[in-house]
Amino acid sequence: MLDLNSEIHLPPTADFHCHLRQNAMMELVTPFIKKGGCDTVFVMPNLQPPITQVSQAISYHEELSRLAPDVKFLMSLYLHPSINADVIAEAARSEIIYGVKLYPAGVTTNSQDGVLDIVQYYPVFDAMQTHDLVLNIHGETPDIAVLDAEAAFMPQLHKIHAAFPALRIVLEHVSTREGLEAVRQCGATVKGTITAHHLWATTEEAEQDIYSFCKPIAKTPADRIALLKAVVDGSSKFFFGSRAKYEKGSDSAPHPVQLKQQAGGAAGCFTQGWCTALVIGALQHGISQGWITKDEVTREAVEGFLSTYGRAFYKISNPNRTMTPEPRILLTREGEVIPKSIRSSDRGIEVVPFHSGQEIISLSTVPDQCAYEDKKEWIR
């Protein structure tokens, strides 16, 4: 059992669904990755224009690395008619591109150039299976009721998995019991990510608070509880994607205040700077409500969800074989409050974080001296 009410030492979080946008918004939000406890992020490609070429991904990687040199950025391509087997082979050789994102056309931010006919891309999926790239799926069916959109897409997930059983697939930002069950029914090559905000919000909150509105929209209380249980089930079928959306992969997804407040509101919750603490807080709340038990919240399950399961699935090696202490993150209660908003240096862009104004667990980075001593002994 992991005691969530005392100091908590964890390995750095890996966020496998992260929106970092571009230009001034990118400059504002990218430094928040480390603040949230992450050292690795899988970057979404739905920019304007979308990242459909390897050269674009390389340029984007260079921009992000300049802003956060201590972060490992896993890049992705946007599935598009211009992508073929040759592009997939080039992407695999790049050593920075880890996946290709499938957006059904029209389901979320900047998805107007997305997929209309999934079968059309079977030759691409075959090349991805050959070159061992991950297929990342926004699993919603467009043009139906939003509460039914994820469940309606699940037959497509099963169809792709059956046709390409060796293709590694991630169902992004799972938000329903049906999504969880679909991932569980698939083989070991299919996983799912769960965001921080889906562990907190339900449809009611998303309807009442524009800063809790995201896509997939938060669902029922029963779905929220099922997601919490999946976080601690220890199966390795699910790992963290914050979706910081400005939009939170984290699924952290940032949007400017003006877009959130306009009619209809841009879909996305900005969680990046507090994503690890939000997950731990959601588990604490789940225990207090009796939805999960203290005994279920094991160190293995929490570290797995936040860090190790995703790294293993994406086959990320640990380059830190040096004689230096490895970093850990430390979470403590110090009365920190999530700010009402964050602004760019010229104050031209303002973003309101998810749960702004609420108290949050504080996070810092510390050296893991115990691991350091063990490593010294192992190297001898």
mmCIF file of C-alpha atoms in Angstrom:
data_model
loop_
_atom_site.group_PDB
_atom_site.id
_atom_site.type_symbol
_atom_site.label_atom_id
_atom_site.label_comp_id
_atom_site.label_asym_id
_atom_site.label_seq_id
_atom_site.Cartn_x
_atom_site.Cartn_y
_atom_site.Cartn_z
ATOM 1 C CA MET A 1 0.000 0.000 0.000
ATOM 2 C CA LEU A 2 1.213 3.513 -0.864
ATOM 3 C CA ASP A 3 0.429 6.033 1.885
ATOM 4 C CA LEU A 4 -1.017 9.004 -0.002
ATOM 5 C CA ASN A 5 -1.260 11.153 3.126
ATOM 6 C CA SER A 6 2.479 11.338 3.795
ATOM 7 C CA GLU A 7 5.421 12.467 1.668
ATOM 8 C CA ILE A 8 5.332 10.546 -1.609
ATOM 9 C CA HIS A 9 8.482 9.739 -3.592
ATOM 10 C CA LEU A 10 7.852 8.595 -7.183
ATOM 11 C CA PRO A 11 9.823 8.265 -10.412
ATOM 12 C CA PRO A 12 9.209 11.101 -12.888
ATOM 13 C CA THR A 13 5.860 10.901 -14.635
ATOM 14 C CA ALA A 14 5.633 10.067 -18.347
ATOM 15 C CA ASP A 15 2.721 11.784 -20.083
ATOM 16 C CA PHE A 16 1.625 9.874 -23.170
ATOM 17 C CA HIS A 17 -0.895 12.386 -24.489
ATOM 18 C CA CYS A 18 0.303 15.958 -24.491
ATOM 19 C CA HIS A 19 -0.792 18.991 -26.532
ATOM 20 C CA LEU A 20 1.879 21.672 -26.672
ATOM 21 C CA ARG A 21 0.424 23.701 -29.552
ATOM 22 C CA GLN A 22 2.677 26.129 -31.430
ATOM 23 C CA ASN A 23 4.065 29.670 -31.520
ATOM 24 C CA ALA A 24 3.275 31.817 -28.450
ATOM 25 C CA MET A 25 1.067 29.183 -26.814
ATOM 26 C CA MET A 26 3.875 26.620 -27.138
ATOM 27 C CA GLU A 27 6.311 29.076 -25.575
ATOM 28 C CA LEU A 28 3.949 29.568 -22.627
ATOM 29 C CA VAL A 29 2.959 25.998 -21.793
ATOM 30 C CA THR A 30 5.984 23.837 -22.626
ATOM 31 C CA PRO A 31 7.969 24.885 -19.495
ATOM 32 C CA PHE A 32 5.083 23.563 -17.371
ATOM 33 C CA ILE A 33 5.970 19.964 -18.290
ATOM 34 C CA LYS A 34 8.661 19.692 -15.617
ATOM 35 C CA LYS A 35 6.523 21.533 -13.069
ATOM 36 C CA GLY A 36 3.952 18.769 -13.425
ATOM 37 C CA GLY A 37 6.578 16.123 -12.603
ATOM 38 C CA CYS A 38 7.071 14.826 -16.159
ATOM 39 C CA ASP A 39 10.336 14.096 -17.914
ATOM 40 C CA THR A 40 8.831 12.376 -20.974
ATOM 41 C CA VAL A 41 5.842 13.405 -23.110
ATOM 42 C CA PHE A 42 4.193 12.009 -26.228
ATOM 43 C CA VAL A 43 3.378 15.055 -28.345
ATOM 44 C CA MET A 44 0.145 15.379 -30.323
ATOM 45 C CA PRO A 45 0.447 16.399 -34.010
ATOM 46 C CA ASN A 46 -2.830 18.319 -34.544
ATOM 47 C CA LEU A 47 -1.237 21.684 -35.234
ATOM 48 C CA GLN A 48 -2.175 24.112 -37.995
ATOM 49 C CA PRO A 49 -1.117 22.755 -40.443
ATOM 50 C CA PRO A 50 -0.947 19.227 -38.990
ATOM 51 C CA ILE A 51 2.344 17.360 -38.642
ATOM 52 C CA THR A 52 2.174 14.988 -41.618
ATOM 53 C CA GLN A 53 5.840 14.967 -42.678
ATOM 54 C CA VAL A 54 8.928 13.707 -40.885
ATOM 55 C CA SER A 55 10.708 16.999 -41.526
ATOM 56 C CA GLN A 56 7.892 18.869 -39.738
ATOM 57 C CA ALA A 57 8.171 16.554 -36.731
ATOM 58 C CA ILE A 58 11.928 17.070 -36.576
ATOM 59 C CA SER A 59 11.542 20.863 -36.657
ATOM 60 C CA TYR A 60 8.847 20.743 -33.989
ATOM 61 C CA HIS A 61 11.051 18.506 -31.836
ATOM 62 C CA GLU A 62 13.879 21.025 -32.107
ATOM 63 C CA GLU A 63 11.591 23.884 -31.033
ATOM 64 C CA LEU A 64 10.267 21.970 -28.029
ATOM 65 C CA SER A 65 13.727 20.782 -26.975
ATOM 66 C CA ARG A 66 14.924 24.382 -26.960
ATOM 67 C CA LEU A 67 12.138 25.297 -24.521
ATOM 68 C CA ALA A 68 12.549 22.230 -22.280
ATOM 69 C CA PRO A 69 15.964 20.621 -22.861
ATOM 70 C CA ASP A 70 15.576 18.158 -19.966
ATOM 71 C CA VAL A 71 12.387 16.617 -21.389
ATOM 72 C CA LYS A 72 12.268 13.656 -23.765
ATOM 73 C CA PHE A 73 9.765 14.487 -26.523
ATOM 74 C CA LEU A 74 8.219 11.533 -28.331
ATOM 75 C CA MET A 75 6.890 12.870 -31.624
ATOM 76 C CA SER A 76 3.978 11.706 -33.749
ATOM 77 C CA LEU A 77 2.535 12.141 -37.234
ATOM 78 C CA TYR A 78 -1.056 13.031 -38.101
ATOM 79 C CA LEU A 79 -2.715 10.269 -40.166
ATOM 80 C CA HIS A 80 -3.485 11.866 -43.513
ATOM 81 C CA PRO A 81 -3.712 10.808 -47.193
ATOM 82 C CA SER A 82 -0.152 12.030 -47.749
ATOM 83 C CA ILE A 83 1.194 9.354 -45.379
ATOM 84 C CA ASN A 84 2.203 6.096 -47.051
ATOM 85 C CA ALA A 85 4.546 3.169 -46.397
ATOM 86 C CA ASP A 86 7.608 5.201 -47.426
ATOM 87 C CA VAL A 87 6.758 7.948 -44.930
ATOM 88 C CA ILE A 88 6.322 5.329 -42.202
ATOM 89 C CA ALA A 89 9.744 3.853 -42.986
ATOM 90 C CA GLU A 90 11.278 7.338 -42.860
ATOM 91 C CA ALA A 91 9.526 8.035 -39.551
ATOM 92 C CA ALA A 92 10.876 4.826 -38.044
ATOM 93 C CA ARG A 93 14.416 5.798 -39.061
ATOM 94 C CA SER A 94 14.073 9.253 -37.472
ATOM 95 C CA GLU A 95 14.419 7.870 -33.900
ATOM 96 C CA ILE A 96 12.195 10.676 -32.564
ATOM 97 C CA ILE A 97 8.823 9.615 -34.036
ATOM 98 C CA TYR A 98 7.078 6.945 -32.005
ATOM 99 C CA GLY A 99 3.531 6.927 -33.342
ATOM 100 C CA VAL A 100 0.878 8.056 -35.808
ATOM 101 C CA LYS A 101 -2.341 9.641 -34.564
ATOM 102 C CA LEU A 102 -5.711 8.704 -36.045
ATOM 103 C CA TYR A 103 -8.307 11.456 -35.696
ATOM 104 C CA PRO A 104 -11.750 10.705 -37.118
ATOM 105 C CA ALA A 105 -12.597 13.814 -39.127
ATOM 106 C CA GLY A 106 -14.290 16.505 -37.064
ATOM 107 C CA VAL A 107 -14.200 14.920 -33.595
ATOM 108 C CA THR A 108 -11.894 17.382 -31.808
ATOM 109 C CA THR A 109 -9.568 20.382 -32.118
ATOM 110 C CA ASN A 110 -7.901 20.681 -35.550
ATOM 111 C CA SER A 111 -9.269 17.327 -36.743
ATOM 112 C CA GLN A 112 -10.931 18.631 -39.905
ATOM 113 C CA ASP A 113 -8.211 16.909 -41.956
ATOM 114 C CA GLY A 114 -8.763 13.615 -40.152
ATOM 115 C CA VAL A 115 -9.814 10.157 -41.314
ATOM 116 C CA LEU A 116 -13.065 9.490 -43.179
ATOM 117 C CA ASP A 117 -12.422 5.856 -44.200
ATOM 118 C CA ILE A 118 -10.251 3.791 -41.847
ATOM 119 C CA VAL A 119 -9.887 0.865 -44.277
ATOM 120 C CA GLN A 120 -8.176 3.239 -46.718
ATOM 121 C CA TYR A 121 -5.232 3.312 -44.296
ATOM 122 C CA TYR A 122 -4.742 -0.441 -43.930
ATOM 123 C CA PRO A 123 -1.545 -0.334 -46.062
ATOM 124 C CA VAL A 124 -0.214 2.334 -43.674
ATOM 125 C CA PHE A 125 -1.126 0.201 -40.654
ATOM 126 C CA ASP A 126 0.659 -2.749 -42.251
ATOM 127 C CA ALA A 127 3.810 -0.629 -42.646
ATOM 128 C CA MET A 128 3.505 0.593 -39.063
ATOM 129 C CA GLN A 129 3.259 -3.012 -37.872
ATOM 130 C CA THR A 130 6.382 -3.863 -39.869
ATOM 131 C CA HIS A 131 8.352 -0.883 -38.551
ATOM 132 C CA ASP A 132 6.927 -1.151 -35.016
ATOM 133 C CA LEU A 133 5.361 2.304 -34.737
ATOM 134 C CA VAL A 134 2.372 2.883 -32.446
ATOM 135 C CA LEU A 135 -1.105 3.713 -33.773
ATOM 136 C CA ASN A 136 -2.684 6.290 -31.451
ATOM 137 C CA ILE A 137 -6.462 6.517 -31.800
ATOM 138 C CA HIS A 138 -8.899 9.227 -30.800
ATOM 139 C CA GLY A 139 -11.693 6.719 -30.327
ATOM 140 C CA GLU A 140 -14.906 8.592 -31.021
ATOM 141 C CA THR A 141 -17.439 8.369 -33.822
ATOM 142 C CA PRO A 142 -18.329 11.812 -35.203
ATOM 143 C CA ASP A 143 -21.814 13.157 -35.808
ATOM 144 C CA ILE A 144 -23.601 11.265 -33.038
ATOM 145 C CA ALA A 145 -24.472 12.174 -29.450
ATOM 146 C CA VAL A 146 -21.203 12.954 -27.645
ATOM 147 C CA LEU A 147 -22.022 10.693 -24.692
ATOM 148 C CA ASP A 148 -22.308 7.724 -27.086
ATOM 149 C CA ALA A 149 -19.382 8.598 -29.371
ATOM 150 C CA GLU A 150 -16.676 6.550 -27.618
ATOM 151 C CA ALA A 151 -18.748 3.394 -27.202
ATOM 152 C CA ALA A 152 -19.831 3.613 -30.853
ATOM 153 C CA PHE A 153 -16.194 3.609 -32.005
ATOM 154 C CA MET A 154 -15.168 0.422 -30.186
ATOM 155 C CA PRO A 155 -16.073 -1.982 -33.029
ATOM 156 C CA GLN A 156 -13.533 -0.089 -35.159
ATOM 157 C CA LEU A 157 -10.852 -0.681 -32.519
ATOM 158 C CA HIS A 158 -11.573 -4.405 -32.517
ATOM 159 C CA LYS A 159 -11.589 -4.478 -36.329
ATOM 160 C CA ILE A 160 -8.147 -2.823 -36.605
ATOM 161 C CA HIS A 161 -6.694 -5.057 -33.882
ATOM 162 C CA ALA A 162 -8.036 -8.199 -35.554
ATOM 163 C CA ALA A 163 -6.553 -7.169 -38.918
ATOM 164 C CA PHE A 164 -3.166 -6.182 -37.443
ATOM 165 C CA PRO A 165 -2.643 -8.154 -34.217
ATOM 166 C CA ALA A 166 1.047 -7.211 -33.904
ATOM 167 C CA LEU A 167 0.379 -3.480 -34.365
ATOM 168 C CA ARG A 168 0.796 -1.597 -31.099
ATOM 169 C CA ILE A 169 -2.329 0.495 -30.523
ATOM 170 C CA VAL A 170 -3.225 3.071 -27.868
ATOM 171 C CA LEU A 171 -6.851 4.071 -27.338
ATOM 172 C CA GLU A 172 -6.337 7.643 -26.208
ATOM 173 C CA HIS A 173 -8.066 9.332 -23.248
ATOM 174 C CA VAL A 174 -10.488 6.512 -22.401
ATOM 175 C CA SER A 175 -13.555 8.047 -20.764
ATOM 176 C CA THR A 176 -16.151 5.258 -20.508
ATOM 177 C CA ARG A 177 -16.660 1.783 -19.087
ATOM 178 C CA GLU A 178 -17.157 0.585 -22.668
ATOM 179 C CA GLY A 179 -13.757 1.969 -23.656
ATOM 180 C CA LEU A 180 -12.072 0.293 -20.701
ATOM 181 C CA GLU A 181 -13.695 -3.042 -21.484
ATOM 182 C CA ALA A 182 -12.766 -2.830 -25.175
ATOM 183 C CA VAL A 183 -9.085 -2.355 -24.299
ATOM 184 C CA ARG A 184 -9.240 -5.255 -21.831
ATOM 185 C CA GLN A 185 -10.783 -7.512 -24.478
ATOM 186 C CA CYS A 186 -7.905 -6.871 -26.889
ATOM 187 C CA GLY A 187 -4.510 -8.537 -26.741
ATOM 188 C CA ALA A 188 -1.297 -7.288 -25.181
ATOM 189 C CA THR A 189 -0.564 -4.955 -28.107
ATOM 190 C CA VAL A 190 -3.537 -2.701 -27.223
ATOM 191 C CA LYS A 191 -3.407 -0.257 -24.304
ATOM 192 C CA GLY A 192 -5.339 2.819 -23.187
ATOM 193 C CA THR A 193 -4.468 6.182 -21.694
ATOM 194 C CA ILE A 194 -6.461 7.889 -18.946
ATOM 195 C CA THR A 195 -6.297 11.623 -18.276
ATOM 196 C CA ALA A 196 -6.186 13.455 -14.965
ATOM 197 C CA HIS A 197 -9.326 15.479 -15.652
ATOM 198 C CA HIS A 198 -11.413 12.401 -16.464
ATOM 199 C CA LEU A 199 -10.542 11.133 -12.966
ATOM 200 C CA TRP A 200 -12.178 14.257 -11.523
ATOM 201 C CA ALA A 201 -14.930 15.490 -13.810
ATOM 202 C CA THR A 202 -18.323 14.190 -14.917
ATOM 203 C CA THR A 203 -20.740 15.447 -17.556
ATOM 204 C CA GLU A 204 -22.383 17.680 -14.983
ATOM 205 C CA GLU A 205 -19.131 19.505 -14.190
ATOM 206 C CA ALA A 206 -18.267 19.790 -17.892
ATOM 207 C CA GLU A 207 -21.650 21.391 -18.581
ATOM 208 C CA GLN A 208 -21.364 23.842 -15.686
ATOM 209 C CA ASP A 209 -17.684 24.819 -15.981
ATOM 210 C CA ILE A 210 -16.169 25.651 -19.376
ATOM 211 C CA TYR A 211 -12.696 24.898 -17.990
ATOM 212 C CA SER A 212 -13.803 21.290 -17.351
ATOM 213 C CA PHE A 213 -15.139 20.898 -20.913
ATOM 214 C CA CYS A 214 -13.038 18.571 -23.046
ATOM 215 C CA LYS A 215 -13.336 15.975 -25.793
ATOM 216 C CA PRO A 216 -14.048 13.214 -25.134
ATOM 217 C CA ILE A 217 -16.483 14.908 -22.786
ATOM 218 C CA ALA A 218 -16.380 13.668 -19.170
ATOM 219 C CA LYS A 219 -19.033 11.021 -18.660
ATOM 220 C CA THR A 220 -21.094 9.622 -15.779
ATOM 221 C CA PRO A 221 -20.086 9.181 -12.122
ATOM 222 C CA ALA A 222 -20.015 5.417 -12.760
ATOM 223 C CA ASP A 223 -17.555 5.932 -15.625
ATOM 224 C CA ARG A 224 -15.380 8.123 -13.413
ATOM 225 C CA ILE A 225 -15.247 5.437 -10.714
ATOM 226 C CA ALA A 226 -14.417 2.776 -13.309
ATOM 227 C CA LEU A 227 -11.499 4.911 -14.538
ATOM 228 C CA LEU A 228 -10.171 5.279 -10.982
ATOM 229 C CA LYS A 229 -10.347 1.512 -10.527
ATOM 230 C CA ALA A 230 -8.482 1.018 -13.816
ATOM 231 C CA VAL A 231 -5.666 3.300 -12.619
ATOM 232 C CA VAL A 232 -4.939 1.014 -9.667
ATOM 233 C CA ASP A 233 -5.772 -2.404 -11.143
ATOM 234 C CA GLY A 234 -2.073 -3.115 -11.788
ATOM 235 C CA SER A 235 -2.800 -4.774 -15.142
ATOM 236 C CA SER A 236 -0.531 -2.466 -17.211
ATOM 237 C CA LYS A 237 -3.405 -2.093 -19.723
ATOM 238 C CA PHE A 238 -3.742 1.608 -18.875
ATOM 239 C CA PHE A 239 -1.252 4.388 -18.362
ATOM 240 C CA PHE A 240 -1.198 8.145 -18.036
ATOM 241 C CA GLY A 241 -2.005 10.577 -20.817
ATOM 242 C CA SER A 242 -2.621 14.000 -19.361
ATOM 243 C CA ARG A 243 -4.218 15.677 -22.334
ATOM 244 C CA ALA A 244 -2.987 19.073 -21.304
ATOM 245 C CA LYS A 245 -5.151 20.899 -23.671
ATOM 246 C CA TYR A 246 -4.835 24.049 -23.436
ATOM 247 C CA GLU A 247 -5.992 21.026 -24.025
ATOM 248 C CA LYS A 248 -4.415 17.630 -20.594
ATOM 249 C CA GLY A 249 -1.861 13.399 -22.441
ATOM 250 C CA SER A 250 -2.107 14.352 -19.313
ATOM 251 C CA ASP A 251 -4.334 14.910 -22.297
ATOM 252 C CA SER A 252 -3.415 18.370 -21.208
ATOM 253 C CA ALA A 253 -4.744 20.715 -23.843
ATOM 254 C CA PRO A 254 -4.449 24.460 -23.480
ATOM 255 C CA HIS A 255 -6.727 27.016 -25.094
ATOM 256 C CA PRO A 256 -6.692 30.810 -24.682
ATOM 257 C CA VAL A 257 -9.358 32.227 -22.354
ATOM 258 C CA GLN A 258 -11.067 33.938 -25.294
ATOM 259 C CA LEU A 259 -11.645 30.615 -27.092
ATOM 260 C CA LYS A 260 -12.871 28.876 -23.942
ATOM 261 C CA GLN A 261 -15.357 31.636 -23.202
ATOM 262 C CA GLN A 262 -16.823 32.008 -26.682
ATOM 263 C CA ALA A 263 -20.082 30.281 -27.627
ATOM 264 C CA GLY A 264 -19.509 26.535 -27.660
ATOM 265 C CA GLY A 265 -16.138 26.888 -25.899
ATOM 266 C CA ALA A 266 -12.932 25.246 -27.164
ATOM 267 C CA ALA A 267 -12.670 21.666 -25.910
ATOM 268 C CA GLY A 268 -9.731 20.987 -23.609
ATOM 269 C CA CYS A 269 -8.459 21.145 -20.021
ATOM 270 C CA PHE A 270 -5.033 22.523 -19.129
ATOM 271 C CA THR A 271 -3.546 20.245 -16.494
ATOM 272 C CA GLN A 272 0.138 19.991 -17.448
ATOM 273 C CA GLY A 273 1.722 21.884 -14.572
ATOM 274 C CA TRP A 274 -0.175 19.901 -11.923
ATOM 275 C CA CYS A 275 -0.928 16.609 -13.688
ATOM 276 C CA THR A 276 0.842 14.231 -11.298
ATOM 277 C CA ALA A 277 -0.636 15.929 -8.249
ATOM 278 C CA LEU A 278 -4.112 15.842 -9.813
ATOM 279 C CA VAL A 279 -3.873 12.070 -10.286
ATOM 280 C CA ILE A 280 -2.708 11.533 -6.693
ATOM 281 C CA GLY A 281 -5.451 13.854 -5.472
ATOM 282 C CA ALA A 282 -8.076 11.926 -7.445
ATOM 283 C CA LEU A 283 -6.921 8.670 -5.830
ATOM 284 C CA GLN A 284 -7.104 10.268 -2.381
ATOM 285 C CA HIS A 285 -10.619 11.491 -3.137
ATOM 286 C CA GLY A 286 -11.610 8.061 -4.431
ATOM 287 C CA ILE A 287 -10.475 6.475 -1.167
ATOM 288 C CA SER A 288 -12.375 9.060 0.899
ATOM 289 C CA GLN A 289 -15.541 8.308 -1.082
ATOM 290 C CA GLY A 290 -15.150 4.542 -0.761
ATOM 291 C CA TRP A 291 -14.799 4.043 -4.537
ATOM 292 C CA ILE A 292 -11.382 2.425 -4.150
ATOM 293 C CA THR A 293 -9.604 1.108 -1.062
ATOM 294 C CA LYS A 294 -6.244 2.015 0.456
ATOM 295 C CA ASP A 295 -5.060 -1.542 -0.148
ATOM 296 C CA GLU A 296 -5.720 -1.188 -3.892
ATOM 297 C CA VAL A 297 -3.453 1.857 -4.141
ATOM 298 C CA THR A 298 -0.123 0.048 -4.241
ATOM 299 C CA ARG A 299 3.201 1.644 -5.112
ATOM 300 C CA GLU A 300 3.570 -0.727 -8.064
ATOM 301 C CA ALA A 301 0.184 0.287 -9.496
ATOM 302 C CA VAL A 302 0.708 4.048 -9.051
ATOM 303 C CA GLU A 303 4.270 4.045 -10.401
ATOM 304 C CA GLY A 304 3.148 1.770 -13.216
ATOM 305 C CA PHE A 305 0.278 4.013 -14.264
ATOM 306 C CA LEU A 306 2.222 7.262 -14.001
ATOM 307 C CA SER A 307 5.564 6.084 -15.338
ATOM 308 C CA THR A 308 6.658 2.525 -16.020
ATOM 309 C CA TYR A 309 3.777 0.903 -17.958
ATOM 310 C CA GLY A 310 3.823 3.506 -20.715
ATOM 311 C CA ARG A 311 7.605 3.600 -20.981
ATOM 312 C CA ALA A 312 7.675 -0.180 -21.398
ATOM 313 C CA PHE A 313 4.951 -0.143 -24.060
ATOM 314 C CA TYR A 314 6.708 2.571 -26.049
ATOM 315 C CA LYS A 315 10.018 0.734 -25.574
ATOM 316 C CA ILE A 316 11.791 3.718 -24.078
ATOM 317 C CA SER A 317 15.173 2.777 -22.721
ATOM 318 C CA ASN A 318 16.658 4.370 -19.628
ATOM 319 C CA PRO A 319 19.754 6.264 -20.796
ATOM 320 C CA ASN A 320 20.814 7.172 -17.258
ATOM 321 C CA ARG A 321 23.686 4.779 -16.665
ATOM 322 C CA THR A 322 25.939 7.489 -15.260
ATOM 323 C CA MET A 323 27.306 7.711 -11.752
ATOM 324 C CA THR A 324 24.838 10.394 -10.685
ATOM 325 C CA PRO A 325 21.731 10.142 -8.521
ATOM 326 C CA GLU A 326 18.597 9.641 -10.619
ATOM 327 C CA PRO A 327 15.868 12.249 -10.118
ATOM 328 C CA ARG A 328 12.676 11.469 -8.248
ATOM 329 C CA ILE A 329 9.630 13.588 -7.674
ATOM 330 C CA LEU A 330 8.496 14.428 -4.154
ATOM 331 C CA LEU A 331 4.870 15.277 -3.392
ATOM 332 C CA THR A 332 4.012 17.078 -0.163
ATOM 333 C CA ARG A 333 1.119 19.126 1.206
ATOM 334 C CA GLU A 334 2.250 22.727 1.565
ATOM 335 C CA GLY A 335 -0.930 24.667 0.860
ATOM 336 C CA GLU A 336 -0.114 25.332 -2.811
ATOM 337 C CA VAL A 337 -3.022 26.641 -4.887
ATOM 338 C CA ILE A 338 -3.420 26.227 -8.653
ATOM 339 C CA PRO A 339 -3.287 29.753 -10.095
ATOM 340 C CA LYS A 340 -6.377 31.443 -11.456
ATOM 341 C CA SER A 341 -4.592 31.737 -14.812
ATOM 342 C CA ILE A 342 -1.186 31.814 -16.467
ATOM 343 C CA ARG A 343 -0.099 34.483 -18.960
ATOM 344 C CA SER A 344 2.557 34.885 -21.601
ATOM 345 C CA SER A 345 5.324 37.398 -20.898
ATOM 346 C CA ASP A 346 3.659 40.002 -23.120
ATOM 347 C CA ARG A 347 0.306 39.140 -21.449
ATOM 348 C CA GLY A 348 -1.163 38.496 -24.875
ATOM 349 C CA ILE A 349 -2.191 34.909 -24.067
ATOM 350 C CA GLU A 350 -4.009 33.811 -20.931
ATOM 351 C CA VAL A 351 -4.842 30.192 -20.040
ATOM 352 C CA VAL A 352 -7.015 29.079 -17.111
ATOM 353 C CA PRO A 353 -5.873 25.737 -15.629
ATOM 354 C CA PHE A 354 -8.196 22.903 -14.681
ATOM 355 C CA HIS A 355 -9.226 23.281 -10.996
ATOM 356 C CA SER A 356 -7.847 26.832 -10.895
ATOM 357 C CA GLY A 357 -7.979 28.375 -7.444
ATOM 358 C CA GLN A 358 -8.072 25.002 -5.673
ATOM 359 C CA GLU A 359 -5.460 23.646 -3.282
ATOM 360 C CA ILE A 360 -3.112 21.084 -4.792
ATOM 361 C CA ILE A 361 -0.302 18.839 -3.592
ATOM 362 C CA SER A 362 3.103 20.471 -4.109
ATOM 363 C CA LEU A 363 5.704 18.744 -6.252
ATOM 364 C CA SER A 364 9.488 19.052 -6.350
ATOM 365 C CA THR A 365 12.340 17.108 -7.929
ATOM 366 C CA VAL A 366 14.936 15.465 -5.668
ATOM 367 C CA PRO A 367 17.862 13.066 -6.260
ATOM 368 C CA ASP A 368 17.153 9.424 -5.487
ATOM 369 C CA GLN A 369 20.167 8.770 -3.276
ATOM 370 C CA CYS A 370 19.069 5.217 -2.453
ATOM 371 C CA ALA A 371 18.954 4.257 -6.122
ATOM 372 C CA TYR A 372 22.330 5.959 -6.543
ATOM 373 C CA GLU A 373 23.915 3.835 -3.808
ATOM 374 C CA ASP A 374 22.365 0.663 -5.270
ATOM 375 C CA LYS A 375 23.691 1.595 -8.718
ATOM 376 C CA LYS A 376 27.228 2.151 -7.388
ATOM 377 C CA GLU A 377 27.171 -1.300 -5.844
ATOM 378 C CA TRP A 378 25.802 -2.836 -9.053
ATOM 379 C CA ILE A 379 28.469 -1.157 -11.203
ATOM 380 C CA ARG A 380 31.230 -2.465 -8.907
#
